[in-house]
Short mmCIF file of C-alpha atoms in Angstrom, two decimals:
data_model
loop_
_atom_site.label_atom_id
_atom_site.label_comp_id
_atom_site.label_asym_id
_atom_site.label_seq_id
_atom_site.Cartn_x
_atom_site.Cartn_y
_atom_site.Cartn_z
CA UNK A 1 68.59 -3.23 -38.38
CA UNK A 2 67.41 -1.15 -41.68
CA UNK A 3 65.31 1.72 -41.40
CA UNK A 4 62.01 0.69 -42.69
CA UNK A 5 58.80 3.09 -43.66
CA UNK A 6 56.41 3.45 -40.59
CA UNK A 7 52.93 3.26 -40.89
CA UNK A 8 52.44 5.98 -38.69
CA UNK A 9 54.22 8.41 -40.86
CA UNK A 10 53.88 9.40 -45.05
CA UNK A 11 57.10 11.05 -45.10
CA UNK A 12 60.14 10.28 -47.00
CA UNK A 13 61.88 7.52 -44.83
CA UNK A 14 65.37 9.52 -45.48
CA UNK A 15 64.21 12.48 -43.46
CA UNK A 16 63.10 10.28 -40.92
CA UNK A 17 66.24 9.38 -39.76
CA UNK A 18 67.35 13.14 -39.97
CA UNK A 19 67.06 15.25 -37.17
CA UNK A 20 64.75 17.67 -36.62
CA UNK A 21 66.44 20.52 -34.81
CA UNK A 22 70.06 21.51 -35.36
CA UNK A 23 72.29 23.53 -32.64
CA UNK A 24 74.22 26.51 -33.42
CA UNK A 25 77.78 25.03 -33.15
CA UNK A 26 79.65 27.00 -35.79
CA UNK A 27 78.18 30.65 -35.40
CA UNK A 28 75.53 32.60 -37.01
CA UNK A 29 76.71 32.66 -40.53
CA UNK A 30 76.37 29.36 -41.19
CA UNK A 31 72.70 28.47 -39.95
CA UNK A 32 71.27 31.80 -38.82
CA UNK A 33 71.74 33.96 -42.14
CA UNK A 34 71.08 31.03 -44.44
CA UNK A 35 67.71 30.62 -42.72
CA UNK A 36 67.12 34.08 -42.75
CA UNK A 37 68.19 34.45 -46.37
CA UNK A 38 66.05 31.63 -47.24
CA UNK A 39 62.77 33.25 -45.58
CA UNK A 40 63.61 36.39 -47.14
CA UNK A 41 64.29 35.22 -50.49
CA UNK A 42 61.13 32.82 -50.51
CA UNK A 43 59.13 36.10 -49.75
CA UNK A 44 61.16 37.97 -52.30
CA UNK A 45 60.18 35.88 -55.43
CA UNK A 46 56.89 36.78 -56.58
CA UNK A 47 54.68 34.01 -57.68
CA UNK A 48 56.38 31.12 -55.74
CA UNK A 49 55.10 29.96 -52.47
CA UNK A 50 57.74 28.07 -50.83
CA UNK A 51 57.02 26.98 -47.32
CA UNK A 52 59.63 26.73 -44.42
CA UNK A 53 60.65 23.60 -43.08
CA UNK A 54 59.31 24.61 -39.86
CA UNK A 55 55.89 25.22 -40.93
CA UNK A 56 56.13 21.70 -42.64
CA UNK A 57 57.20 20.24 -39.60
CA UNK A 58 54.07 21.53 -37.88
CA UNK A 59 51.46 20.93 -40.42
CA UNK A 60 52.51 17.32 -40.58
CA UNK A 61 52.37 17.16 -36.58
CA UNK A 62 49.01 18.82 -36.39
CA UNK A 63 47.37 16.39 -39.19
CA UNK A 64 49.27 13.13 -38.88
CA UNK A 65 50.16 13.10 -35.13
CA UNK A 66 53.33 13.07 -33.75
CA UNK A 67 56.44 11.99 -35.92
CA UNK A 68 57.63 8.44 -35.23
CA UNK A 69 60.20 7.82 -33.00
CA UNK A 70 62.60 4.51 -32.49
CA UNK A 71 60.67 2.72 -29.79
CA UNK A 72 57.30 2.65 -31.70
CA UNK A 73 58.16 0.98 -34.93
CA UNK A 74 56.63 -2.50 -35.11
CA UNK A 75 57.34 -5.32 -37.68
CA UNK A 76 54.96 -6.45 -40.09
CA UNK A 77 54.00 -9.74 -38.40
CA UNK A 78 53.90 -8.21 -34.86
CA UNK A 79 50.18 -7.73 -35.14
CA UNK A 80 49.37 -11.37 -36.30
CA UNK A 81 51.82 -12.65 -33.58
CA UNK A 82 49.64 -10.34 -30.75
CA UNK A 83 46.39 -11.51 -32.07
CA UNK A 84 47.64 -15.18 -31.17
CA UNK A 85 47.96 -14.39 -27.68
CA UNK A 86 44.74 -12.56 -27.09
CA UNK A 87 42.26 -14.39 -24.67
CA UNK A 88 38.38 -14.32 -25.00
CA UNK A 89 38.26 -11.94 -21.99
CA UNK A 90 40.59 -9.04 -23.81
CA UNK A 91 38.69 -9.94 -27.25
CA UNK A 92 35.92 -9.05 -25.96
CA UNK A 93 36.77 -6.32 -24.28
CA UNK A 94 38.49 -5.02 -27.66
CA UNK A 95 34.82 -5.57 -29.50
CA UNK A 96 33.14 -3.75 -27.12
CA UNK A 97 35.59 -1.11 -27.40
CA UNK A 98 35.40 -0.92 -31.07
CA UNK A 99 31.33 -1.48 -31.77
CA UNK A 100 28.83 0.94 -30.16
CA UNK A 101 24.86 0.73 -30.47
CA UNK A 102 22.78 2.78 -32.57
CA UNK A 103 20.43 5.25 -30.41
CA UNK A 104 16.85 3.23 -30.34
CA UNK A 105 18.16 0.54 -32.19
CA UNK A 106 19.07 -3.05 -31.09
CA UNK A 107 21.34 -3.70 -33.69
CA UNK A 108 24.83 -3.03 -33.06
CA UNK A 109 27.06 -0.67 -35.44
CA UNK A 110 30.43 -0.38 -36.16
CA UNK A 111 32.12 2.60 -34.73
CA UNK A 112 32.55 5.21 -37.30
CA UNK A 113 35.71 6.70 -35.07
CA UNK A 114 39.00 5.86 -37.28
CA UNK A 115 40.89 3.09 -34.70
CA UNK A 116 44.10 1.43 -35.37
CA UNK A 117 42.47 -1.84 -34.69
CA UNK A 118 40.45 -4.20 -37.44
CA UNK A 119 36.97 -3.50 -37.16
CA UNK A 120 34.88 -6.73 -35.67
CA UNK A 121 32.15 -8.08 -38.03
CA UNK A 122 28.95 -8.52 -36.05
CA UNK A 123 26.63 -11.04 -37.43
CA UNK A 124 22.76 -10.16 -37.67
CA UNK A 125 20.39 -12.05 -35.40
CA UNK A 126 19.40 -15.52 -36.49
CA UNK A 127 16.03 -15.78 -38.27
CA UNK A 128 13.53 -18.16 -36.63
CA UNK A 129 13.73 -21.93 -38.05
CA UNK A 130 9.81 -22.12 -39.08
CA UNK A 131 7.37 -19.79 -40.52
CA UNK A 132 4.35 -18.67 -37.90
CA UNK A 133 2.27 -17.73 -40.44
CA UNK A 134 2.26 -20.84 -42.71
CA UNK A 135 2.97 -23.77 -39.97
CA UNK A 136 0.65 -26.22 -38.91
CA UNK A 137 -1.15 -24.96 -35.64
CA UNK A 138 -1.01 -28.58 -34.35
CA UNK A 139 2.84 -29.00 -34.79
CA UNK A 140 3.29 -25.97 -32.70
CA UNK A 141 4.24 -27.35 -29.28
CA UNK A 142 1.93 -26.27 -26.25
CA UNK A 143 3.66 -25.65 -22.94
CA UNK A 144 2.32 -27.73 -20.28
CA UNK A 145 0.83 -25.72 -17.57
CA UNK A 146 1.81 -26.70 -14.15
CA UNK A 147 -0.48 -24.52 -12.00
CA UNK A 148 -2.12 -25.95 -9.09
CA UNK A 149 -5.84 -26.08 -9.40
CA UNK A 150 -5.78 -24.23 -5.95
CA UNK A 151 -4.90 -20.45 -6.57
CA UNK A 152 -2.38 -19.01 -3.79
CA UNK A 153 -3.57 -16.07 -2.39
CA UNK A 154 -1.51 -13.65 -0.16
CA UNK A 155 -3.78 -12.05 2.36
CA UNK A 156 -2.40 -8.34 3.20
CA UNK A 157 -0.32 -7.77 6.33
CA UNK A 158 -3.02 -5.77 7.69
CA UNK A 159 -5.05 -8.94 8.54
CA UNK A 160 -4.30 -11.01 11.45
CA UNK A 161 -3.71 -14.86 9.93
CA UNK A 162 -6.36 -16.94 11.23
CA UNK A 163 -7.00 -20.82 10.61
CA UNK A 164 -10.54 -20.52 9.18
CA UNK A 165 -9.84 -17.62 6.94
CA UNK A 166 -6.68 -19.42 5.51
CA UNK A 167 -8.27 -22.85 5.38
CA UNK A 168 -11.25 -21.57 3.32
CA UNK A 169 -9.13 -19.50 0.96
CA UNK A 170 -6.90 -22.50 0.24
CA UNK A 171 -10.06 -24.81 -0.34
CA UNK A 172 -11.46 -22.46 -3.04
CA UNK A 173 -10.67 -23.88 -6.54
CA UNK A 174 -9.47 -21.49 -9.23
CA UNK A 175 -12.86 -21.58 -11.00
CA UNK A 176 -14.65 -20.71 -7.72
CA UNK A 177 -13.10 -17.08 -7.42
CA UNK A 178 -14.69 -14.76 -9.99
CA UNK A 179 -14.14 -11.19 -10.91
CA UNK A 180 -17.68 -10.54 -10.92
CA UNK A 181 -19.89 -12.67 -8.96
CA UNK A 182 -22.84 -14.16 -10.80
CA UNK A 183 -26.62 -12.50 -9.99
CA UNK A 184 -29.03 -14.49 -8.00
CA UNK A 185 -31.26 -16.21 -11.00
CA UNK A 186 -34.30 -15.17 -9.25
CA UNK A 187 -33.27 -11.29 -9.93
CA UNK A 188 -33.86 -12.06 -13.81
CA UNK A 189 -36.63 -10.48 -15.66
CA UNK A 190 -38.16 -14.08 -16.25
CA UNK A 191 -37.04 -16.52 -13.37
CA UNK A 192 -38.21 -19.54 -12.74
CA UNK A 193 -40.49 -20.46 -10.06
CA UNK A 194 -37.82 -22.37 -7.68
CA UNK A 195 -35.52 -19.52 -8.19
CA UNK A 196 -38.49 -16.95 -7.48
CA UNK A 197 -39.37 -18.96 -4.12
CA UNK A 198 -35.54 -18.61 -3.55
CA UNK A 199 -35.06 -15.48 -3.73
CA UNK A 200 -38.17 -14.17 -1.35
CA UNK A 201 -37.05 -16.93 0.91
CA UNK A 202 -33.42 -15.01 1.25
CA UNK A 203 -35.42 -11.85 1.51
CA UNK A 204 -37.24 -13.39 4.28
CA UNK A 205 -34.37 -13.95 6.47
CA UNK A 206 -32.82 -11.14 5.99
CA UNK A 207 -35.79 -9.19 7.06
CA UNK A 208 -35.92 -11.62 10.12
CA UNK A 209 -32.42 -10.82 11.02
CA UNK A 210 -32.89 -7.11 10.52
CA UNK A 211 -35.59 -6.98 12.80
CA UNK A 212 -34.27 -9.18 15.75
CA UNK A 213 -31.22 -7.06 15.72
CA UNK A 214 -33.42 -4.28 16.21
CA UNK A 215 -35.63 -5.50 18.71
CA UNK A 216 -32.10 -6.91 20.59
CA UNK A 217 -30.98 -3.08 20.56
CA UNK A 218 -34.44 -2.08 21.72
CA UNK A 219 -34.54 -4.71 24.68
CA UNK A 220 -30.90 -3.43 25.71
CA UNK A 221 -32.07 0.13 25.61
CA UNK A 222 -34.71 -0.53 27.58
CA UNK A 223 -32.94 -2.05 30.70
CA UNK A 224 -30.27 0.47 30.48
CA UNK A 225 -33.23 3.37 31.09
CA UNK A 226 -34.76 1.20 33.67
CA UNK A 227 -31.52 0.69 35.36
CA UNK A 228 -30.78 4.82 35.31
CA UNK A 229 -34.19 5.59 36.70
CA UNK A 230 -33.56 2.90 39.95
CA UNK A 231 -30.08 4.23 40.48
CA UNK A 232 -30.85 8.10 39.74
CA UNK A 233 -31.27 8.69 43.39
CA UNK A 234 -29.29 6.00 44.89
CA UNK A 235 -25.07 6.72 45.92
CA UNK A 236 -22.99 4.12 44.78
CA UNK A 237 -22.30 3.00 48.48
CA UNK A 238 -26.29 2.02 48.59
CA UNK A 239 -26.41 0.07 45.30
CA UNK A 240 -23.04 -1.85 46.30
CA UNK A 241 -24.88 -2.44 49.54
CA UNK A 242 -27.92 -3.71 48.10
CA UNK A 243 -26.32 -5.89 45.18
CA UNK A 244 -23.85 -7.72 47.42
CA UNK A 245 -25.99 -7.21 50.91
CA UNK A 246 -24.63 -6.79 54.38
CA UNK A 247 -24.32 -10.44 55.79
CA UNK A 248 -25.93 -9.23 58.85
CA UNK A 249 -29.25 -11.66 60.34
CA UNK A 250 -32.39 -9.90 61.88
CA UNK A 251 -31.45 -9.42 65.67
CA UNK A 252 -28.05 -8.08 64.54
CA UNK A 253 -29.91 -5.58 62.38
CA UNK A 254 -32.47 -4.81 65.14
CA UNK A 255 -29.44 -4.40 67.85
CA UNK A 256 -27.53 -2.46 65.76
CA UNK A 257 -30.70 -0.05 64.37
CA UNK A 258 -31.21 0.42 68.68
CA UNK A 259 -27.82 1.60 69.12
CA UNK A 260 -27.91 3.71 66.23
CA UNK A 261 -31.05 5.75 67.69
CA UNK A 262 -29.15 5.96 71.21
CA UNK A 263 -26.10 7.29 69.22
CA UNK A 264 -28.51 9.64 67.72
CA UNK A 265 -29.95 10.56 70.76
CA UNK A 266 -27.00 11.35 72.67
CA UNK A 267 -25.57 13.23 69.66
CA UNK A 268 -28.73 15.69 69.65
CA UNK A 269 -28.58 16.10 73.24
CA UNK A 270 -26.76 19.30 74.54
CA UNK A 271 -23.52 18.50 76.41
CA UNK A 272 -21.98 20.84 78.83
CA UNK A 273 -18.65 22.04 77.89
CA UNK A 274 -16.95 20.83 80.99
CA UNK A 275 -17.54 16.67 80.87
CA UNK A 276 -17.03 14.47 84.01
CA UNK A 277 -14.97 11.38 84.06
CA UNK A 278 -18.11 9.18 83.42
CA UNK A 279 -19.24 11.05 80.52
CA UNK A 280 -15.78 10.74 78.81
CA UNK A 281 -15.61 7.02 79.69
CA UNK A 282 -19.27 6.55 78.58
CA UNK A 283 -17.83 8.64 74.85
CA UNK A 284 -15.10 6.50 74.32
CA UNK A 285 -16.80 3.34 75.42
CA UNK A 286 -19.33 4.25 72.57
CA UNK A 287 -16.19 4.94 70.05
CA UNK A 288 -15.02 1.44 71.10
CA UNK A 289 -18.24 0.02 70.09
CA UNK A 290 -18.46 1.81 66.69
CA UNK A 291 -15.38 0.46 65.67
CA UNK A 292 -16.21 -3.04 66.57
CA UNK A 293 -18.99 -2.94 64.75
CA UNK A 294 -17.49 -1.21 61.66
CA UNK A 295 -14.95 -3.90 61.82
CA UNK A 296 -17.77 -6.93 61.73
CA UNK A 297 -19.90 -5.30 58.94
CA UNK A 298 -16.47 -5.19 56.64
CA UNK A 299 -15.56 -8.71 57.76
CA UNK A 300 -19.12 -10.02 56.89
CA UNK A 301 -18.96 -7.92 53.57
CA UNK A 302 -15.90 -9.70 52.82
CA UNK A 303 -16.89 -13.21 53.40
CA UNK A 304 -20.48 -12.87 51.38
CA UNK A 305 -18.25 -11.54 48.59
CA UNK A 306 -16.09 -14.32 48.79
CA UNK A 307 -19.15 -16.28 49.26
CA UNK A 308 -20.61 -15.17 46.01
CA UNK A 309 -17.01 -15.30 44.07
CA UNK A 310 -17.47 -19.23 42.27
CA UNK A 311 -20.96 -17.91 40.83
CA UNK A 312 -18.96 -14.93 39.60
CA UNK A 313 -16.13 -16.79 37.88
CA UNK A 314 -18.87 -18.85 36.31
CA UNK A 315 -20.67 -15.81 35.16
CA UNK A 316 -17.29 -14.30 33.83
CA UNK A 317 -16.39 -17.88 32.16
CA UNK A 318 -19.97 -18.32 30.55
CA UNK A 319 -19.09 -14.63 28.99
CA UNK A 320 -15.86 -15.41 28.12
CA UNK A 321 -17.30 -18.72 25.93
CA UNK A 322 -20.09 -16.60 24.83
CA UNK A 323 -17.53 -13.92 23.28
CA UNK A 324 -15.53 -16.60 21.31
CA UNK A 325 -18.46 -18.56 19.98
CA UNK A 326 -19.04 -14.58 18.48
CA UNK A 327 -15.56 -14.42 17.46
CA UNK A 328 -16.09 -17.68 15.73
CA UNK A 329 -19.02 -16.87 13.63
CA UNK A 330 -17.32 -13.44 12.90
CA UNK A 331 -14.43 -15.50 11.18
CA UNK A 332 -16.75 -17.83 9.50
CA UNK A 333 -18.60 -15.17 8.28
CA UNK A 334 -15.35 -13.29 7.12
CA UNK A 335 -14.19 -16.47 5.42
CA UNK A 336 -18.03 -16.80 3.37
CA UNK A 337 -17.10 -13.18 2.31
CA UNK A 338 -13.59 -14.41 1.03
CA UNK A 339 -15.06 -17.69 -0.70
CA UNK A 340 -17.88 -15.46 -2.67
CA UNK A 341 -16.00 -12.15 -3.46
CA UNK A 342 -12.33 -12.98 -3.23
CA UNK A 343 -9.95 -10.86 -0.24
CA UNK A 344 -11.26 -7.75 -2.09
CA UNK A 345 -14.08 -8.36 0.42
CA UNK A 346 -12.24 -8.03 3.53
CA UNK A 347 -9.45 -6.17 2.42
CA UNK A 348 -8.55 -2.32 3.73
CA UNK A 349 -11.68 -2.77 6.90
CA UNK A 350 -15.01 -2.61 5.75
CA UNK A 351 -15.90 -4.82 2.07
CA UNK A 352 -15.37 -2.19 -0.56
CA UNK A 353 -19.01 -1.80 -2.55
CA UNK A 354 -20.41 -4.56 -0.20
CA UNK A 355 -21.43 -2.73 2.38
CA UNK A 356 -21.79 0.74 0.57
CA UNK A 357 -24.51 -0.59 -1.55
CA UNK A 358 -27.27 -2.54 0.02
CA UNK A 359 -28.02 -5.53 -1.84
CA UNK A 360 -31.95 -5.03 -1.99
CA UNK A 361 -33.53 -8.20 -3.85
CA UNK A 362 -36.33 -6.89 -6.15
CA UNK A 363 -39.24 -9.38 -5.99
CA UNK A 364 -42.76 -10.13 -6.73
CA UNK A 365 -45.18 -12.03 -4.82
CA UNK A 366 -46.61 -15.09 -6.43
CA UNK A 367 -50.23 -13.73 -6.99
CA UNK A 368 -48.60 -10.47 -9.04
CA UNK A 369 -46.80 -13.52 -11.45
CA UNK A 370 -48.50 -13.53 -14.91
CA UNK A 371 -50.37 -16.90 -15.80
CA UNK A 372 -47.41 -18.56 -17.28
CA UNK A 373 -45.20 -18.16 -14.58
CA UNK A 374 -43.29 -15.31 -16.05
CA UNK A 375 -42.28 -12.10 -14.64
CA UNK A 376 -42.91 -9.09 -16.91
CA UNK A 377 -40.27 -6.38 -17.73
CA UNK A 378 -40.16 -3.31 -15.23
CA UNK A 379 -40.72 -0.04 -17.14
CA UNK A 380 -40.20 1.91 -13.81
CA UNK A 381 -36.82 0.42 -13.09
CA UNK A 382 -34.00 3.15 -12.75
CA UNK A 383 -30.78 1.54 -15.01
CA UNK A 384 -28.48 4.14 -13.91
CA UNK A 385 -28.75 3.11 -10.20
CA UNK A 386 -28.88 -0.50 -11.39
CA UNK A 387 -25.58 0.42 -13.07
CA UNK A 388 -23.61 2.17 -10.96
CA UNK A 389 -24.68 -0.31 -7.78
CA UNK A 390 -23.53 -3.29 -10.00
CA UNK A 391 -20.21 -1.48 -10.93
CA UNK A 392 -19.57 -0.17 -7.16
CA UNK A 393 -20.29 -3.69 -6.02
CA UNK A 394 -17.90 -5.06 -8.34
CA UNK A 395 -15.12 -2.48 -7.31
CA UNK A 396 -15.22 -0.86 -10.54
CA UNK A 397 -16.86 2.30 -8.98
CA UNK A 398 -15.48 4.47 -6.16
CA UNK A 399 -18.50 5.08 -3.91
CA UNK A 400 -16.79 8.17 -2.18
CA UNK A 401 -17.56 11.57 -3.65
CA UNK A 402 -14.67 13.27 -5.68
CA UNK A 403 -13.16 16.20 -4.51
CA UNK A 404 -11.54 18.49 -6.39
CA UNK A 405 -11.69 21.26 -9.18
CA UNK A 406 -14.29 20.63 -11.90
CA UNK A 407 -14.14 22.47 -15.38
CA UNK A 408 -16.81 25.03 -15.23
CA UNK A 409 -17.84 24.63 -11.14
CA UNK A 410 -18.53 28.11 -9.77
CA UNK A 411 -19.74 27.29 -6.53
CA UNK A 412 -16.75 25.75 -4.37
CA UNK A 413 -15.25 26.68 -1.52
CA UNK A 414 -13.67 30.23 -1.66
CA UNK A 415 -15.49 30.67 -5.48
CA UNK A 416 -18.91 31.61 -4.27
CA UNK A 417 -20.19 34.87 -4.78
CA UNK A 418 -19.93 37.27 -2.22
CA UNK A 419 -23.06 39.54 -1.76
CA UNK A 420 -22.29 42.99 -0.99
CA UNK A 421 -24.39 46.21 -0.17
CA UNK A 422 -24.11 48.72 -2.66
CA UNK A 423 -25.24 52.32 -1.51
CA UNK A 424 -26.66 54.45 -4.14
CA UNK A 425 -26.43 57.25 -2.28
CA UNK A 426 -25.10 58.42 1.05
CA UNK A 427 -25.64 61.23 3.15
CA UNK A 428 -21.79 62.17 3.77
CA UNK A 429 -23.02 65.28 6.11
CA UNK A 430 -23.98 62.87 8.69
#
């Protein structure tokens, strides 16, 4: 194969086939002295800078890479033949190797590093087909709204799922869940007479409900106080005996009372230290009678308790039913809050902004209205209070006090002035 000029080297092809280094086989006079003589001769000439062969080889190696070898020689048509067999994945990988993306730019640029492969031309992104500024807006396709009329609301995981709440939330349409609830028309500065009467009715119902709660609490407190006074001087056994009863008839109670009096009289008597057989027998009989009496009373008490058991079960069943009705009412109230204010009313325990700010209805009586049925402005109204209450009710203001450093604040914890007593004169001799 004839020697061709390699594209990896710029040297003469006649020098490419020659060996770089020579082995000294014929003695020092043939090579070594001639090399040394040539070096000395080049240095001896003035004005002529002739580099050595070694320096020339090293400089070419450093600038152009290693010299070509026989194994790296490729034909002129080898690259074209190789490109025919490239797969799509390999071609994409080569493109990614060549192309780099500029910093903070979406347009790819060609790698500035010189590579042996061919640079890949990148097409810029295609411009939109039509101009949005000159196009007729009626021709622009409007996307079809596929959302349902019911807004899907996922309750928080802290809430226990209940049927009433889920049913109310799913039944409320999208327009019903408002971010800011509308105020009552009767709270306007110029309300209609029907709206004014409606807000008066709501205020009356609210006041009646509060008064009922106060009366109920006072009644419970009165009963508890009365019970404490009655049971203050009695033992728990006496209280239970009065509530349950001993279950004995009057004749038995009288006989028991006589027997108890005889026992007390016997206990009060001074007995001699040395008892006779009759005394010991009498004492044993009395002890047996007392044990039998205690067993009989216990059996009657158990029988009376079993007799009263159905009534107790009925009372417990009634109390459980009442508690269940109260729970259903609480769920309905919670669902009404969700329907009016959204889930923010019941999320995180207490409703945010609904209980912190008291919803006080400002109202006037009918005789205080003007002749035309209009209510005048309130110059004494506190606009700052109205604004803060409105924003707190809507959840835009936090009702908690801010904790943290305030610029220019002097009277904080650990930042107050410390009062010390300064002595203008001190008697050191004392």
